[in-house]
mmCIF file of C-alpha atoms and ligand atoms in Angstrom:
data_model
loop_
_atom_site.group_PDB
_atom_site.id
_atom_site.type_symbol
_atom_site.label_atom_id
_atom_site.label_comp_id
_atom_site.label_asym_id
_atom_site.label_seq_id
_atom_site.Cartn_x
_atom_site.Cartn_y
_atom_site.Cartn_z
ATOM 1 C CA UNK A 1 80.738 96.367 74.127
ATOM 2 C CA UNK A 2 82.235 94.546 77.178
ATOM 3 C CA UNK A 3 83.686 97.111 79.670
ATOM 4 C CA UNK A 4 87.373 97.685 79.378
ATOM 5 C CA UNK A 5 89.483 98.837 82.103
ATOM 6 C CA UNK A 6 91.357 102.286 83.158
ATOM 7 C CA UNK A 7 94.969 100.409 82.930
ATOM 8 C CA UNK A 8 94.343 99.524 79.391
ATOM 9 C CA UNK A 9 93.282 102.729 78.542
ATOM 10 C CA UNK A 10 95.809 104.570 79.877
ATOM 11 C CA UNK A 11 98.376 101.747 78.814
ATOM 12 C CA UNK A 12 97.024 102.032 74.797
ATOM 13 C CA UNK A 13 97.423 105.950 75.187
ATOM 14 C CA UNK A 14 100.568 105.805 76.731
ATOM 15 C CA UNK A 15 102.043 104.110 74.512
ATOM 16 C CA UNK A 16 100.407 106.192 71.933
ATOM 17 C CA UNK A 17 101.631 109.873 73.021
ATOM 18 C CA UNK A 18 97.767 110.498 73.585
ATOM 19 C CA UNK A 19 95.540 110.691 76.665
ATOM 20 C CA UNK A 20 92.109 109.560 78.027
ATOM 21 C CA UNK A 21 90.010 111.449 79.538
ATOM 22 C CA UNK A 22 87.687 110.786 82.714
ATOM 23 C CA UNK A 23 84.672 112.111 83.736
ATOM 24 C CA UNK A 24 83.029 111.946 86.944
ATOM 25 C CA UNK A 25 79.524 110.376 87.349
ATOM 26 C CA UNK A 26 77.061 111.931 89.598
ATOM 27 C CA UNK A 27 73.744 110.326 88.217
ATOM 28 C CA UNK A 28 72.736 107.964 85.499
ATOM 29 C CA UNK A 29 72.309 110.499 82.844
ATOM 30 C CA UNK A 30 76.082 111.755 83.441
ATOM 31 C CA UNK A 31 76.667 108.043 82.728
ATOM 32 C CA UNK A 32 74.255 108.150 79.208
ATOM 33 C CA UNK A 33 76.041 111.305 78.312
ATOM 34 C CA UNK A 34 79.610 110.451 78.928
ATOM 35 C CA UNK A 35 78.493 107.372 76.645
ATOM 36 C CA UNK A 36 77.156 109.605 73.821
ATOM 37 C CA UNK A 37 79.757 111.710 73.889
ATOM 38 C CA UNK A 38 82.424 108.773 73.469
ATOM 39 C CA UNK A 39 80.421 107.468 70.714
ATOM 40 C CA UNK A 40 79.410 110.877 69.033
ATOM 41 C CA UNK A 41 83.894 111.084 69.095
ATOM 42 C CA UNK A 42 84.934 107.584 68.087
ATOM 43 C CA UNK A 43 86.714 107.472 71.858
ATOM 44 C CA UNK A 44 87.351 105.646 74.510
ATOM 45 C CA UNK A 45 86.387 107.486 77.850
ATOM 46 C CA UNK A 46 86.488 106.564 81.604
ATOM 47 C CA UNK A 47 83.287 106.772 83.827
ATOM 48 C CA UNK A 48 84.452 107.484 87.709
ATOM 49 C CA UNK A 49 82.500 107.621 90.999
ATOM 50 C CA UNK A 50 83.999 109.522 93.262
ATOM 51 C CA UNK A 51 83.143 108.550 97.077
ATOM 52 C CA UNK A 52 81.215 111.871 97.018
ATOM 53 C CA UNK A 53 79.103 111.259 94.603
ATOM 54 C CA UNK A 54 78.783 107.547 96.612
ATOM 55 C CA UNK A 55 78.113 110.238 99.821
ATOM 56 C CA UNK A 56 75.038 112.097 97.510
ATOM 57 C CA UNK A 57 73.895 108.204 96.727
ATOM 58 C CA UNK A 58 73.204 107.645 100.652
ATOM 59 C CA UNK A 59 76.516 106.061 101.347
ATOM 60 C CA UNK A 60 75.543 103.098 99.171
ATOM 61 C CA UNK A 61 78.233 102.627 95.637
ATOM 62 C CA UNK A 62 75.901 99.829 94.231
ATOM 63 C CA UNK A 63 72.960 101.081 92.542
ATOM 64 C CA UNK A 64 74.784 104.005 90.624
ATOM 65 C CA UNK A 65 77.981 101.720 90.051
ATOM 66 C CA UNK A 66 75.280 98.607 88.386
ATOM 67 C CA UNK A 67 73.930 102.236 86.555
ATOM 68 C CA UNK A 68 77.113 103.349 85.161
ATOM 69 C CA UNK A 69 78.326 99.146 84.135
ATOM 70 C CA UNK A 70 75.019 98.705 82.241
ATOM 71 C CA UNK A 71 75.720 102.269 80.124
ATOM 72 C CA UNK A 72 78.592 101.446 79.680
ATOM 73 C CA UNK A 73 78.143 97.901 78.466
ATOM 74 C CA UNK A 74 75.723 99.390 76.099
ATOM 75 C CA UNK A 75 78.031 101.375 74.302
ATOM 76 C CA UNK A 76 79.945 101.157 71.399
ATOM 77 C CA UNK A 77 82.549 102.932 72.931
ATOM 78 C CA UNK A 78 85.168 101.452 74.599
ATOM 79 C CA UNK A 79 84.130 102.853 78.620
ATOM 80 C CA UNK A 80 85.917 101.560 81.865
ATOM 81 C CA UNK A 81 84.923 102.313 85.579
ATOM 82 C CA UNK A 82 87.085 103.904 87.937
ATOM 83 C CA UNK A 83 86.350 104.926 91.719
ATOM 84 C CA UNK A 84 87.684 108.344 92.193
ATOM 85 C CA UNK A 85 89.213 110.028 95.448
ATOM 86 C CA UNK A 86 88.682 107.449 97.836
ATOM 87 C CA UNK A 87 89.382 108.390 100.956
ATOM 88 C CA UNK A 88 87.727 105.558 103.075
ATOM 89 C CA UNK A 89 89.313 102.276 103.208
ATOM 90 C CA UNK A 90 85.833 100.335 103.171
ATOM 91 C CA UNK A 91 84.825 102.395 99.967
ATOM 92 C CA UNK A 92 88.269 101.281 98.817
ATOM 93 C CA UNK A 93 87.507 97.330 99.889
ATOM 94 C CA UNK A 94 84.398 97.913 97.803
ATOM 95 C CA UNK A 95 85.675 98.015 94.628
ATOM 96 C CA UNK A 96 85.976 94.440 93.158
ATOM 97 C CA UNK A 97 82.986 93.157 93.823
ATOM 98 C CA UNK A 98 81.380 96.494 92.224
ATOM 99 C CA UNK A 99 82.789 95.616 89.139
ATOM 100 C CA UNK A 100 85.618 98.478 89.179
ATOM 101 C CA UNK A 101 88.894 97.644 87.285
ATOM 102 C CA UNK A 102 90.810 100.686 88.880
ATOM 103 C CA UNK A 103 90.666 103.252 91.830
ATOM 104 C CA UNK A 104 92.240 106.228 92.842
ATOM 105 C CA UNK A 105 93.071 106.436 96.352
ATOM 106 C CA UNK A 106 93.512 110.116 97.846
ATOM 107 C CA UNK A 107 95.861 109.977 100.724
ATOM 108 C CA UNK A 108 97.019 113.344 100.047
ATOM 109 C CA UNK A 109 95.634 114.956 103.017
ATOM 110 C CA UNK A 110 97.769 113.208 105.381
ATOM 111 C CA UNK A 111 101.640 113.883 105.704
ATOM 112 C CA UNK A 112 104.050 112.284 102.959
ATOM 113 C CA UNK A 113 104.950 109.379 105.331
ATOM 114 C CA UNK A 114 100.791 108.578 106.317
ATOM 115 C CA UNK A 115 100.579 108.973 102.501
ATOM 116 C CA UNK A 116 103.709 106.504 101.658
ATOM 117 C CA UNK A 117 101.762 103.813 104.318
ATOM 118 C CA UNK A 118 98.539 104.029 103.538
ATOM 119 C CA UNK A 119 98.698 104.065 100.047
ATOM 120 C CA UNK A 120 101.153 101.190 99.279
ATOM 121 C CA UNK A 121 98.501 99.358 101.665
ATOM 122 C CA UNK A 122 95.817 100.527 98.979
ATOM 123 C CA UNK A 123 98.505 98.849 96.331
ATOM 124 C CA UNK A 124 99.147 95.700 97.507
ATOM 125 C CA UNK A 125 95.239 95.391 98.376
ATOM 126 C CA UNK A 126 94.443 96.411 94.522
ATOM 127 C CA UNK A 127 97.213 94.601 93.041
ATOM 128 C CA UNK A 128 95.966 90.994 94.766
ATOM 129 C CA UNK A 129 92.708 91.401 93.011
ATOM 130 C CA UNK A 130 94.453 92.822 89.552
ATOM 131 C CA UNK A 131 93.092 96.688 90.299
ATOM 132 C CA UNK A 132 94.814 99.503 88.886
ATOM 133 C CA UNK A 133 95.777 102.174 91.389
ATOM 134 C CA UNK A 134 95.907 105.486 91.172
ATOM 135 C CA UNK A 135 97.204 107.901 93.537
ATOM 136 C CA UNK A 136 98.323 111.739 94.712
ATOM 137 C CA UNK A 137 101.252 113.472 95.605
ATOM 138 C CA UNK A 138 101.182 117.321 96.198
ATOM 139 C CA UNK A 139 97.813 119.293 96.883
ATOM 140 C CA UNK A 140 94.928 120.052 93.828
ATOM 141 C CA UNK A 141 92.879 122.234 95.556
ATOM 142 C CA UNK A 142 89.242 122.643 95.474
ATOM 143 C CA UNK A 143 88.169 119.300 96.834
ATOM 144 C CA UNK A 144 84.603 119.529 98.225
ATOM 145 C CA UNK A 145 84.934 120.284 102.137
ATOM 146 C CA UNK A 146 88.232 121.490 101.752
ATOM 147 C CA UNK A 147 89.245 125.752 101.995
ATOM 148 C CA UNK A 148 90.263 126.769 98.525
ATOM 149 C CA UNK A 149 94.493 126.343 97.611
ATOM 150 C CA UNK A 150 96.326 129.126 95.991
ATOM 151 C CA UNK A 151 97.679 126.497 93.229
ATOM 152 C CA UNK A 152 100.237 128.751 92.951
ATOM 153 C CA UNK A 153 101.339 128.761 95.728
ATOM 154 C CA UNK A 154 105.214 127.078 97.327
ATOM 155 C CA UNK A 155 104.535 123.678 98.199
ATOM 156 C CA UNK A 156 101.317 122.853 96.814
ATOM 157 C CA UNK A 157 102.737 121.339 93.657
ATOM 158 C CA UNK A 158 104.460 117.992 93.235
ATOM 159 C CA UNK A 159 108.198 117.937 93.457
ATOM 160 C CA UNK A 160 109.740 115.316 91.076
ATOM 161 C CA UNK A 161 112.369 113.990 92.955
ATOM 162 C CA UNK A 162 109.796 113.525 95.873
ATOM 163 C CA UNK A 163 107.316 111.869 93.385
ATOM 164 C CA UNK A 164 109.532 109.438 92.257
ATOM 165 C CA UNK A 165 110.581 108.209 95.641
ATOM 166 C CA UNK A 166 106.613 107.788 96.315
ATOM 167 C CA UNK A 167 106.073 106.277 93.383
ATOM 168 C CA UNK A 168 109.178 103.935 94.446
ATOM 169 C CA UNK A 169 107.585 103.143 97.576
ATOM 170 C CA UNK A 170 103.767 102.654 97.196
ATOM 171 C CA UNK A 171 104.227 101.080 93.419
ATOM 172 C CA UNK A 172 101.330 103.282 92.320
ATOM 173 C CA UNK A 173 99.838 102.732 88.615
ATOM 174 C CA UNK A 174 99.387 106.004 88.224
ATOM 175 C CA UNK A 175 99.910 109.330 89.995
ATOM 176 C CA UNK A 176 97.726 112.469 90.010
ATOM 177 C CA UNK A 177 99.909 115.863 90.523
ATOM 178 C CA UNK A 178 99.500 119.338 91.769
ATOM 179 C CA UNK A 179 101.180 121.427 88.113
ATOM 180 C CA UNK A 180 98.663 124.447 88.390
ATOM 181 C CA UNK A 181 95.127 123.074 87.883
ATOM 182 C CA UNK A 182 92.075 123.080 90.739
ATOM 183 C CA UNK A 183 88.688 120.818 91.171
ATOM 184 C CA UNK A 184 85.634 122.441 90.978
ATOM 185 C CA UNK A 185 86.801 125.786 88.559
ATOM 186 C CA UNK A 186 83.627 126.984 86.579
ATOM 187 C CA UNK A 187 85.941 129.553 84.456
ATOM 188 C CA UNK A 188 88.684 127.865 82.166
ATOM 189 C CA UNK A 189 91.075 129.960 83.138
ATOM 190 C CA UNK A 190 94.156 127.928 84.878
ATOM 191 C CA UNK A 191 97.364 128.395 83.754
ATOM 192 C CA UNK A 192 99.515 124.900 83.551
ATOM 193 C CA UNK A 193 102.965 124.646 84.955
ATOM 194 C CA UNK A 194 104.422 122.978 81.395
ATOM 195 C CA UNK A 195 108.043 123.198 82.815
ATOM 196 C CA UNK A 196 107.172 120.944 85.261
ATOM 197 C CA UNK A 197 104.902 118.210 83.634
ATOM 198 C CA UNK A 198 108.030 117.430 81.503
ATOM 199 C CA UNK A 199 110.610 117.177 84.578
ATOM 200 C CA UNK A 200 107.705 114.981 86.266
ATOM 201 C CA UNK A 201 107.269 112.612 83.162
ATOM 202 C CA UNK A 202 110.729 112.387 83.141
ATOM 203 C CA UNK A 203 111.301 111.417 86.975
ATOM 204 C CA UNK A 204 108.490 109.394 87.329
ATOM 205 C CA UNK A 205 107.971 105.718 85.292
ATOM 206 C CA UNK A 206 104.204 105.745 85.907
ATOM 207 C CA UNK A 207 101.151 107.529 84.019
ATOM 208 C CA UNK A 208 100.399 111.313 85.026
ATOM 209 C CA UNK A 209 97.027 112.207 85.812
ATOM 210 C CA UNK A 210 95.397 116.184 85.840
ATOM 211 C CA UNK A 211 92.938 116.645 87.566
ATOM 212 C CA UNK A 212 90.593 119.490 87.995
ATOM 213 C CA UNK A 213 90.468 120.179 84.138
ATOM 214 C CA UNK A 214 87.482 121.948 84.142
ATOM 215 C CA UNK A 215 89.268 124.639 84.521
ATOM 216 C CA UNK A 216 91.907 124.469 81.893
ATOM 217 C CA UNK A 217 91.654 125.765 78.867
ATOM 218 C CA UNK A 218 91.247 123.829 75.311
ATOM 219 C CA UNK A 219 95.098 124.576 74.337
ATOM 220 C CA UNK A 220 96.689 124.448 77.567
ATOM 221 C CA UNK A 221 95.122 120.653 77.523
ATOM 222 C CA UNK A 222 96.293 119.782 74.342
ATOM 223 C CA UNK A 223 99.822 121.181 75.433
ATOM 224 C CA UNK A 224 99.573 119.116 78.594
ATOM 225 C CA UNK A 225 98.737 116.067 76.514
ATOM 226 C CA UNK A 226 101.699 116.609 74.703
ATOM 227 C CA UNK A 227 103.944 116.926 77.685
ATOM 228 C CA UNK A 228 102.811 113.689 79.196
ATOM 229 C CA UNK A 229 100.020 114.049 80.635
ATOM 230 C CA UNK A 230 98.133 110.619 80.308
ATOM 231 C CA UNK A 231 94.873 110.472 82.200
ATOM 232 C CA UNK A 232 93.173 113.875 82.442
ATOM 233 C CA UNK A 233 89.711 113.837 84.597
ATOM 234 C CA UNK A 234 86.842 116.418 84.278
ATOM 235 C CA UNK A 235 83.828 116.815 86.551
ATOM 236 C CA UNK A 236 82.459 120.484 87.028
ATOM 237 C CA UNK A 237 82.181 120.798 83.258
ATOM 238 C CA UNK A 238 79.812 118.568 82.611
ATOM 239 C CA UNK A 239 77.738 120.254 85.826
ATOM 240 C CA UNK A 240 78.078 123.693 85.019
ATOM 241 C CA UNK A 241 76.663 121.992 81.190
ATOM 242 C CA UNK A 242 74.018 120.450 82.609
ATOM 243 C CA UNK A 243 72.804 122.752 84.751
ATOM 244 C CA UNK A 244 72.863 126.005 82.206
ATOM 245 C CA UNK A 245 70.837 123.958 79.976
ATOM 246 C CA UNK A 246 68.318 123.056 82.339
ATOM 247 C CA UNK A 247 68.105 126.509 83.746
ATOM 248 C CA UNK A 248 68.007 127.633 80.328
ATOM 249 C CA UNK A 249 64.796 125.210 80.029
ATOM 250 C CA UNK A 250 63.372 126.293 83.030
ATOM 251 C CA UNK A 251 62.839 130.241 81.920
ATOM 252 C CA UNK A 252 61.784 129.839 79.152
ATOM 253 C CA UNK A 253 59.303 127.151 80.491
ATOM 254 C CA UNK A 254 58.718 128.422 84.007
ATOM 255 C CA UNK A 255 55.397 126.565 84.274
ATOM 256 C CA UNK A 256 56.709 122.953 83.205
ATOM 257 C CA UNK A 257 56.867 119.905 85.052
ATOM 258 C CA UNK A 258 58.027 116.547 83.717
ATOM 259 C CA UNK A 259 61.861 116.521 84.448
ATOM 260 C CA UNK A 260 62.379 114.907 81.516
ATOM 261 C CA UNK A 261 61.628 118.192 79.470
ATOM 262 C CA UNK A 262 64.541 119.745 81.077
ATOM 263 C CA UNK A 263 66.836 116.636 81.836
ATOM 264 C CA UNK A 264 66.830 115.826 78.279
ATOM 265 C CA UNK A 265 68.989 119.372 77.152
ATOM 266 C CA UNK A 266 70.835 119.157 80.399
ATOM 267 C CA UNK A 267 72.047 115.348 79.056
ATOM 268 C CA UNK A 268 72.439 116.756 76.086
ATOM 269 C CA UNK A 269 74.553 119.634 76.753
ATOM 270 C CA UNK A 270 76.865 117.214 78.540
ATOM 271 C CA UNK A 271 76.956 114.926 75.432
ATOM 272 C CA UNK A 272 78.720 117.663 73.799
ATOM 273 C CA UNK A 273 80.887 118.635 76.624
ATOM 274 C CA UNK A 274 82.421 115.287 76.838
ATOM 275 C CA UNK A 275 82.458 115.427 73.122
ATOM 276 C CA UNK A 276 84.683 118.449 73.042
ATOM 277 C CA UNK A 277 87.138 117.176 75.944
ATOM 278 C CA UNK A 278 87.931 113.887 73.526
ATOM 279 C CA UNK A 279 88.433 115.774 70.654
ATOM 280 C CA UNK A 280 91.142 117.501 72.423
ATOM 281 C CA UNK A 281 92.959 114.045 73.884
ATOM 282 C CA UNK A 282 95.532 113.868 70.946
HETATM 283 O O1 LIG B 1 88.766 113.690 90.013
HETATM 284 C C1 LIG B 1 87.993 114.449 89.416
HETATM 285 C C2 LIG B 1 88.462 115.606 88.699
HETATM 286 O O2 LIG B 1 89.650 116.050 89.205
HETATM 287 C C3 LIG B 1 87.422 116.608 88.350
HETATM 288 O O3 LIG B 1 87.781 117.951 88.613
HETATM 289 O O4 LIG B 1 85.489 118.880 88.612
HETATM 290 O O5 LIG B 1 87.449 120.375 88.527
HETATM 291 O O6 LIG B 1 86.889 118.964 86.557
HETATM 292 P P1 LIG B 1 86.854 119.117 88.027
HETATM 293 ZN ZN1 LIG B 2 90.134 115.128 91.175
#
């Protein structure tokens, strides 16, 4: 199937009351796995790089982003490809002729002002070459690099009347906010700031993204869905999958070798991670 891209996605479950769900490519078998799982659930998915992952890759977005295209291609599932939390401007500048239809640009480690700037630069740089933009207001802790964030605590999460004046000025696609959840959680155990996804999808005229569902439980995502959020991106999930299966593996084979003993229940325990995320996207 050709690829598809993020805004139609997100424009088709908008318009829907659903969601679609992203998750985060590290290596080609995240890519074969995010696939199977989209199949395996009759759903569309999105496959996003974020610039670490490019940072694991060497610095160099083309050999895993050809990777992720030709999966995706494959497929019979409808699969688009996103660049996720770009920070760098030439990452950024990268983008269209890597075959992306959308990125997200993080600006939201500078102050709201930097933010406003830099990121309606991102826009008007996207929208001349018909890319979807993405972008985020308030703090989801947990980045990589970054001290953990109390998501709990004043000020970290996105004020409404202060994301619709961003959203005014940059003319973001979509925007990510800070309602409770943070990257990199291994426990599903966040607790989702409902109250506030509904006064946020009623200030704001643009998609919501969550991010940092990895750590968010199966009903407080299906309750999130149903309060507007539109876009909801997973990572650490699929790792801590992966990983448990191969480690798993490894134990009970301690004297094995070929990675593709292990690599195959690793792939496969992701296949049914990102199986279990769709099934929950409304
Ligand atoms: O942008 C990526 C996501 O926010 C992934 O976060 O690894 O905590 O699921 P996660
Ligand atoms: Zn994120």
């Amino acid at each position: 199937m050709p690829l598809v891209s993020t805004g139609e996605l997100v424009s088709a479950a908008q318009a829907d009351g659903r969601s679609v769900a992203a998750f985060n490519v590290i290596t080609l078998e995240h890519a074969e796995a995010i696939a199977a799982g989209a199949e395996r659930a009759g759903a569309p998915a999105i496959l996003q790089i974020s610039e670490n992952a490019v940072k694991f890759h060497g610095g160099r977005l083309s050999a895993i982003a050809a990777a992720a295209a030709a999966v995706a291609r494959a497929s019979h599932a409808p699969l688009a490809l996103h660049l996720d939390h770009v920070e760098s401007v030439e990452l950024l500048h990268q983008a269209h002729d890597e075959g992306f239809g959308s990125v997200m640009f993080d600006a939201s480690k500078l102050t709201y002002e930097e933010n406003v700037r830099a990121t309606a630069d991102a826009v008007a740089w996207g929208h001349e070459r018909g890319i979807w933009i993405e972008a985020e207001l308030g703090k989801v802790g947990g980045k990589e690099g970054e001290a953990p964030l109390d998501a709990h605590a004043p000020g970290v999460r996105t004020d409404p009347a202060e994301a619709a004046a961003y959203v005014a000025a940059t003319g973001v696609d979509a925007l990510a906010v800070a309602v409770g959840s943070s990257h990199a959680m291994t426990e599903r155990t966040a607790a989702l700031d409902h109250a506030l996804i509904g006064r946020l999808r009623d200030a704001v005229p643009v998609p919501l993204v969550l991010h940092g569902s990895s750590g968010v439980p199966d009903e407080e995502i299906r309750q999130a869905v149903a309060s507007g959020m539109r876009k909801i991106n997973v990572g650490t999930a699929l790792n801590t999958a992966f990983t448990g299966a191969v480690r798993a593996y490894l134990a009970d084979n301690p004297t094995g070798v070929d990675p593709r003993k292990y690599i195959v229940p690793g792939r496969e325990a992701m296949a049914t991670t990102v199986a279990g995320f769709l099934s929950l996207m409304g």
